[in-house]
């Protein structure tokens, strides 16, 4: 009896930078994280023992850890850059600001 028939092929495991992801994976982020991926970011250590900040993204044939840019501040804490322009709502313009310019009380 062949037991290999029931075993699915293992998915590739890859680490990719958010800035270099192709458009199809960026679209997949929007689908898998409609409210943003910030809550899914975790900190991992690379081979040089440096921190990286990642979140998972799964496709049919691979599991990606998507690396998010981060900068270290003077206190040694990290500020993680969140690229969520796809998820942001456009800002509404406030039309009442122009009311002061049209004031004709020059009696």
N, C-alpha and C. Protein backbone atom coordinates (compact mmCIF):
# COMPACT_ATOMS: atom_id res chain seq x y z
N UNK A 1 0.84 -1.19 0.00
CA UNK A 1 0.00 0.00 0.00
C UNK A 1 0.88 1.24 0.00
N UNK A 2 0.55 2.21 -0.84
CA UNK A 2 1.35 3.42 -0.98
C UNK A 2 0.76 4.54 -0.13
N UNK A 3 1.46 4.95 0.91
CA UNK A 3 0.99 6.02 1.80
C UNK A 3 1.26 7.41 1.26
N UNK A 4 2.04 7.52 0.20
CA UNK A 4 2.38 8.83 -0.35
C UNK A 4 1.21 9.50 -1.05
N UNK A 5 0.17 8.75 -1.39
CA UNK A 5 -0.97 9.33 -2.09
C UNK A 5 -1.74 10.31 -1.21
N UNK A 6 -1.77 10.08 0.08
CA UNK A 6 -2.52 10.94 0.99
C UNK A 6 -1.72 12.13 1.49
N UNK A 7 -0.44 12.16 1.21
CA UNK A 7 0.40 13.24 1.72
C UNK A 7 0.49 14.37 0.68
N UNK A 8 0.14 15.55 1.08
CA UNK A 8 0.28 16.71 0.20
C UNK A 8 1.73 17.15 0.18
N UNK A 9 2.14 17.70 -0.94
CA UNK A 9 3.51 18.21 -1.04
C UNK A 9 3.66 19.37 -0.08
N UNK A 10 4.77 19.45 0.64
CA UNK A 10 4.95 20.56 1.57
C UNK A 10 5.07 21.89 0.82
N UNK A 11 4.54 22.92 1.44
CA UNK A 11 4.62 24.25 0.84
C UNK A 11 6.02 24.83 1.03
N UNK A 12 6.44 25.62 0.04
CA UNK A 12 7.70 26.35 0.18
C UNK A 12 7.53 27.36 1.30
N UNK A 13 8.60 27.63 1.99
CA UNK A 13 8.60 28.66 3.05
C UNK A 13 9.63 29.71 2.65
N UNK A 14 9.15 30.95 2.48
CA UNK A 14 9.99 32.01 1.96
C UNK A 14 9.86 33.27 2.82
N UNK A 15 10.93 34.04 2.87
CA UNK A 15 10.89 35.36 3.50
C UNK A 15 11.09 36.38 2.39
N UNK A 16 10.15 37.32 2.28
CA UNK A 16 10.21 38.35 1.24
C UNK A 16 9.97 39.71 1.87
N UNK A 17 10.58 40.72 1.31
CA UNK A 17 10.40 42.09 1.76
C UNK A 17 9.10 42.65 1.19
N UNK A 18 8.37 43.40 1.99
CA UNK A 18 7.12 44.01 1.55
C UNK A 18 7.32 44.89 0.32
N UNK A 19 8.45 45.62 0.27
CA UNK A 19 8.71 46.54 -0.83
C UNK A 19 8.91 45.84 -2.17
N UNK A 20 9.29 44.56 -2.14
CA UNK A 20 9.60 43.87 -3.39
C UNK A 20 8.54 42.85 -3.80
N UNK A 21 7.43 42.80 -3.10
CA UNK A 21 6.38 41.84 -3.45
C UNK A 21 5.72 42.21 -4.77
N UNK A 22 5.42 41.22 -5.60
CA UNK A 22 4.69 41.51 -6.84
C UNK A 22 3.24 41.89 -6.54
N UNK A 23 2.60 42.49 -7.52
CA UNK A 23 1.23 42.99 -7.34
C UNK A 23 0.25 41.90 -6.92
N UNK A 24 0.42 40.68 -7.44
CA UNK A 24 -0.53 39.62 -7.08
C UNK A 24 -0.46 39.29 -5.59
N UNK A 25 0.73 39.36 -4.99
CA UNK A 25 0.85 39.10 -3.55
C UNK A 25 0.36 40.30 -2.74
N UNK A 26 0.56 41.51 -3.25
CA UNK A 26 0.02 42.69 -2.57
C UNK A 26 -1.51 42.63 -2.53
N UNK A 27 -2.10 42.17 -3.63
CA UNK A 27 -3.56 42.01 -3.65
C UNK A 27 -4.01 40.94 -2.67
N UNK A 28 -3.22 39.89 -2.55
CA UNK A 28 -3.54 38.82 -1.61
C UNK A 28 -3.49 39.31 -0.16
N UNK A 29 -2.57 40.23 0.12
CA UNK A 29 -2.51 40.83 1.46
C UNK A 29 -3.84 41.53 1.76
N UNK A 30 -4.35 42.27 0.78
CA UNK A 30 -5.63 42.96 0.97
C UNK A 30 -6.76 41.97 1.25
N UNK A 31 -6.73 40.82 0.57
CA UNK A 31 -7.76 39.80 0.78
C UNK A 31 -7.63 39.14 2.15
N UNK A 32 -6.40 38.76 2.52
CA UNK A 32 -6.20 38.04 3.77
C UNK A 32 -6.22 38.95 4.99
N UNK A 33 -5.94 40.23 4.80
CA UNK A 33 -5.91 41.19 5.92
C UNK A 33 -6.76 42.42 5.56
N UNK A 34 -8.08 42.28 5.45
CA UNK A 34 -8.91 43.43 5.06
C UNK A 34 -8.86 44.58 6.06
N UNK A 35 -8.52 44.32 7.31
CA UNK A 35 -8.42 45.37 8.32
C UNK A 35 -6.98 45.75 8.62
N UNK A 36 -6.05 45.31 7.80
CA UNK A 36 -4.63 45.60 8.02
C UNK A 36 -3.92 44.45 8.69
N UNK A 37 -2.62 44.40 8.53
CA UNK A 37 -1.81 43.30 9.05
C UNK A 37 -1.04 43.66 10.31
N UNK A 38 -1.21 44.85 10.83
CA UNK A 38 -0.43 45.31 11.98
C UNK A 38 -0.50 44.35 13.17
N UNK A 39 -1.67 43.82 13.47
CA UNK A 39 -1.84 42.92 14.62
C UNK A 39 -1.17 41.57 14.40
N UNK A 40 -0.81 41.25 13.17
CA UNK A 40 -0.20 39.96 12.86
C UNK A 40 1.32 40.02 12.78
N UNK A 41 1.90 41.18 12.98
CA UNK A 41 3.36 41.32 12.89
C UNK A 41 4.01 40.70 14.12
N UNK A 42 5.03 39.89 13.87
CA UNK A 42 5.82 39.30 14.95
C UNK A 42 7.30 39.61 14.71
N UNK A 43 8.06 39.53 15.77
CA UNK A 43 9.50 39.79 15.70
C UNK A 43 10.24 38.45 15.66
N UNK A 44 11.15 38.31 14.70
CA UNK A 44 11.99 37.12 14.62
C UNK A 44 13.45 37.57 14.56
N UNK A 45 14.36 36.66 14.81
CA UNK A 45 15.79 36.94 14.72
C UNK A 45 16.32 36.28 13.45
N UNK A 46 17.16 37.01 12.69
CA UNK A 46 17.77 36.40 11.52
C UNK A 46 19.05 35.67 11.91
N UNK A 47 19.77 35.15 10.93
CA UNK A 47 20.98 34.37 11.20
C UNK A 47 22.07 35.20 11.87
N UNK A 48 22.04 36.52 11.68
CA UNK A 48 23.03 37.41 12.31
C UNK A 48 22.54 37.91 13.67
N UNK A 49 21.46 37.31 14.17
CA UNK A 49 20.86 37.67 15.45
C UNK A 49 20.31 39.10 15.46
N UNK A 50 19.91 39.58 14.28
CA UNK A 50 19.29 40.89 14.15
C UNK A 50 17.77 40.70 14.07
N UNK A 51 17.01 41.62 14.64
CA UNK A 51 15.55 41.45 14.61
C UNK A 51 14.97 41.79 13.23
N UNK A 52 13.96 41.04 12.85
CA UNK A 52 13.16 41.33 11.67
C UNK A 52 11.70 41.27 12.10
N UNK A 53 10.88 42.07 11.47
CA UNK A 53 9.46 42.11 11.79
C UNK A 53 8.69 41.59 10.58
N UNK A 54 7.89 40.55 10.79
CA UNK A 54 7.24 39.85 9.69
C UNK A 54 5.78 39.54 10.02
N UNK A 55 5.02 39.26 8.97
CA UNK A 55 3.67 38.71 9.13
C UNK A 55 3.49 37.61 8.08
N UNK A 56 2.65 36.61 8.36
CA UNK A 56 2.49 35.49 7.42
C UNK A 56 1.54 35.82 6.27
N UNK A 57 1.85 35.24 5.12
CA UNK A 57 0.99 35.34 3.94
C UNK A 57 1.03 33.98 3.26
N UNK A 58 -0.13 33.37 3.10
CA UNK A 58 -0.18 32.01 2.57
C UNK A 58 -0.82 31.98 1.19
N UNK A 59 -0.15 31.28 0.26
CA UNK A 59 -0.69 31.04 -1.07
C UNK A 59 -0.92 29.54 -1.21
N UNK A 60 -1.36 29.11 -2.39
CA UNK A 60 -1.61 27.69 -2.60
C UNK A 60 -0.34 26.85 -2.49
N UNK A 61 0.80 27.42 -2.91
CA UNK A 61 2.04 26.64 -2.94
C UNK A 61 3.14 27.12 -2.02
N UNK A 62 2.89 28.21 -1.27
CA UNK A 62 3.96 28.74 -0.42
C UNK A 62 3.40 29.44 0.81
N UNK A 63 4.23 29.50 1.84
CA UNK A 63 3.95 30.31 3.02
C UNK A 63 5.06 31.35 3.09
N UNK A 64 4.67 32.61 3.00
CA UNK A 64 5.63 33.70 3.05
C UNK A 64 5.64 34.31 4.44
N UNK A 65 6.81 34.73 4.87
CA UNK A 65 6.93 35.67 5.97
C UNK A 65 7.30 36.97 5.29
N UNK A 66 6.39 37.94 5.36
CA UNK A 66 6.60 39.22 4.69
C UNK A 66 7.27 40.16 5.66
N UNK A 67 8.46 40.62 5.28
CA UNK A 67 9.27 41.49 6.14
C UNK A 67 8.80 42.93 6.00
N UNK A 68 8.53 43.55 7.16
CA UNK A 68 8.08 44.94 7.22
C UNK A 68 9.27 45.80 7.64
N UNK A 69 9.47 46.97 7.01
CA UNK A 69 10.60 47.82 7.41
C UNK A 69 10.48 48.30 8.85
N UNK A 70 11.61 48.40 9.53
CA UNK A 70 11.64 48.86 10.92
C UNK A 70 12.91 49.68 11.13
N UNK A 71 12.82 50.65 12.02
CA UNK A 71 13.97 51.49 12.36
C UNK A 71 14.11 51.52 13.88
N UNK A 72 15.34 51.51 14.34
CA UNK A 72 15.62 51.54 15.77
C UNK A 72 15.79 52.99 16.22
N UNK A 73 15.10 53.37 17.29
CA UNK A 73 15.21 54.74 17.79
C UNK A 73 16.33 54.84 18.82
N UNK A 74 16.52 56.03 19.38
CA UNK A 74 17.63 56.27 20.31
C UNK A 74 17.47 55.51 21.63
N UNK A 75 16.25 55.11 21.98
CA UNK A 75 16.03 54.33 23.20
C UNK A 75 16.20 52.83 22.97
N UNK A 76 16.53 52.43 21.75
CA UNK A 76 16.71 51.02 21.44
C UNK A 76 15.43 50.30 21.08
N UNK A 77 14.33 51.04 20.97
CA UNK A 77 13.06 50.44 20.58
C UNK A 77 12.92 50.52 19.06
N UNK A 78 12.06 49.67 18.52
CA UNK A 78 11.88 49.63 17.07
C UNK A 78 10.55 50.24 16.67
N UNK A 79 10.59 51.04 15.63
CA UNK A 79 9.40 51.62 15.01
C UNK A 79 9.17 50.84 13.73
N UNK A 80 8.08 50.12 13.68
CA UNK A 80 7.78 49.30 12.52
C UNK A 80 6.99 50.12 11.53
N UNK A 81 7.46 50.17 10.29
CA UNK A 81 6.77 50.90 9.23
C UNK A 81 5.64 50.07 8.68
N UNK A 82 4.44 50.58 8.77
CA UNK A 82 3.27 49.86 8.27
C UNK A 82 2.87 50.48 6.94
N UNK A 83 2.86 49.66 5.92
CA UNK A 83 2.42 50.13 4.61
C UNK A 83 0.99 49.66 4.42
N UNK A 84 0.06 50.53 4.73
CA UNK A 84 -1.33 50.12 4.63
C UNK A 84 -2.12 51.12 3.80
N UNK A 85 -1.48 51.68 2.77
CA UNK A 85 -2.19 52.64 1.95
C UNK A 85 -3.39 52.00 1.27
N UNK A 86 -3.31 50.69 1.02
CA UNK A 86 -4.42 49.99 0.40
C UNK A 86 -5.64 49.96 1.31
N UNK A 87 -5.41 50.12 2.62
CA UNK A 87 -6.49 49.96 3.59
C UNK A 87 -7.00 51.30 4.11
N UNK A 88 -6.33 52.39 3.80
CA UNK A 88 -6.71 53.68 4.36
C UNK A 88 -7.90 54.26 3.61
N UNK A 89 -8.77 54.92 4.33
CA UNK A 89 -9.89 55.62 3.73
C UNK A 89 -9.40 57.01 3.33
N UNK A 90 -9.88 57.55 2.20
CA UNK A 90 -9.47 58.90 1.83
C UNK A 90 -10.00 59.92 2.83
N UNK A 91 -9.19 60.93 3.10
CA UNK A 91 -9.61 61.96 4.05
C UNK A 91 -10.65 62.85 3.40
N UNK A 92 -11.67 63.19 4.17
CA UNK A 92 -12.71 64.08 3.67
C UNK A 92 -12.26 65.52 3.85
N UNK A 93 -12.58 66.35 2.84
CA UNK A 93 -12.22 67.76 2.94
C UNK A 93 -13.24 68.48 3.81
N UNK A 94 -12.75 69.40 4.61
CA UNK A 94 -13.62 70.18 5.47
C UNK A 94 -13.94 71.48 4.76
N UNK A 95 -15.19 71.61 4.27
CA UNK A 95 -15.57 72.78 3.48
C UNK A 95 -15.92 73.98 4.34
N UNK A 96 -16.06 73.84 5.64
CA UNK A 96 -16.43 74.96 6.49
C UNK A 96 -15.26 75.87 6.79
N UNK A 97 -14.04 75.49 6.44
CA UNK A 97 -12.88 76.33 6.72
C UNK A 97 -12.90 77.63 5.91
N UNK A 98 -13.59 77.66 4.78
CA UNK A 98 -13.59 78.84 3.92
C UNK A 98 -14.62 79.88 4.36
N UNK A 99 -15.43 79.62 5.36
CA UNK A 99 -16.46 80.55 5.79
C UNK A 99 -15.88 81.87 6.28
N UNK A 100 -14.71 81.87 6.86
CA UNK A 100 -14.12 83.10 7.39
C UNK A 100 -13.70 84.05 6.28
N UNK A 101 -13.32 83.54 5.14
CA UNK A 101 -12.88 84.39 4.03
C UNK A 101 -14.05 85.12 3.39
N UNK A 102 -15.27 84.63 3.52
CA UNK A 102 -16.43 85.22 2.88
C UNK A 102 -17.28 86.03 3.86
N UNK A 103 -16.70 86.54 4.93
CA UNK A 103 -17.43 87.30 5.93
C UNK A 103 -17.51 88.76 5.47
N UNK A 104 -18.73 89.25 5.20
CA UNK A 104 -18.92 90.61 4.69
C UNK A 104 -19.48 91.54 5.75
N UNK A 105 -18.97 91.52 6.96
CA UNK A 105 -19.44 92.38 8.04
C UNK A 105 -18.59 93.64 8.13
N UNK A 106 -18.40 94.34 7.02
CA UNK A 106 -17.55 95.54 6.99
C UNK A 106 -18.37 96.81 7.13
N UNK A 107 -19.42 96.87 7.91
CA UNK A 107 -20.29 98.05 8.07
C UNK A 107 -19.57 99.21 8.66
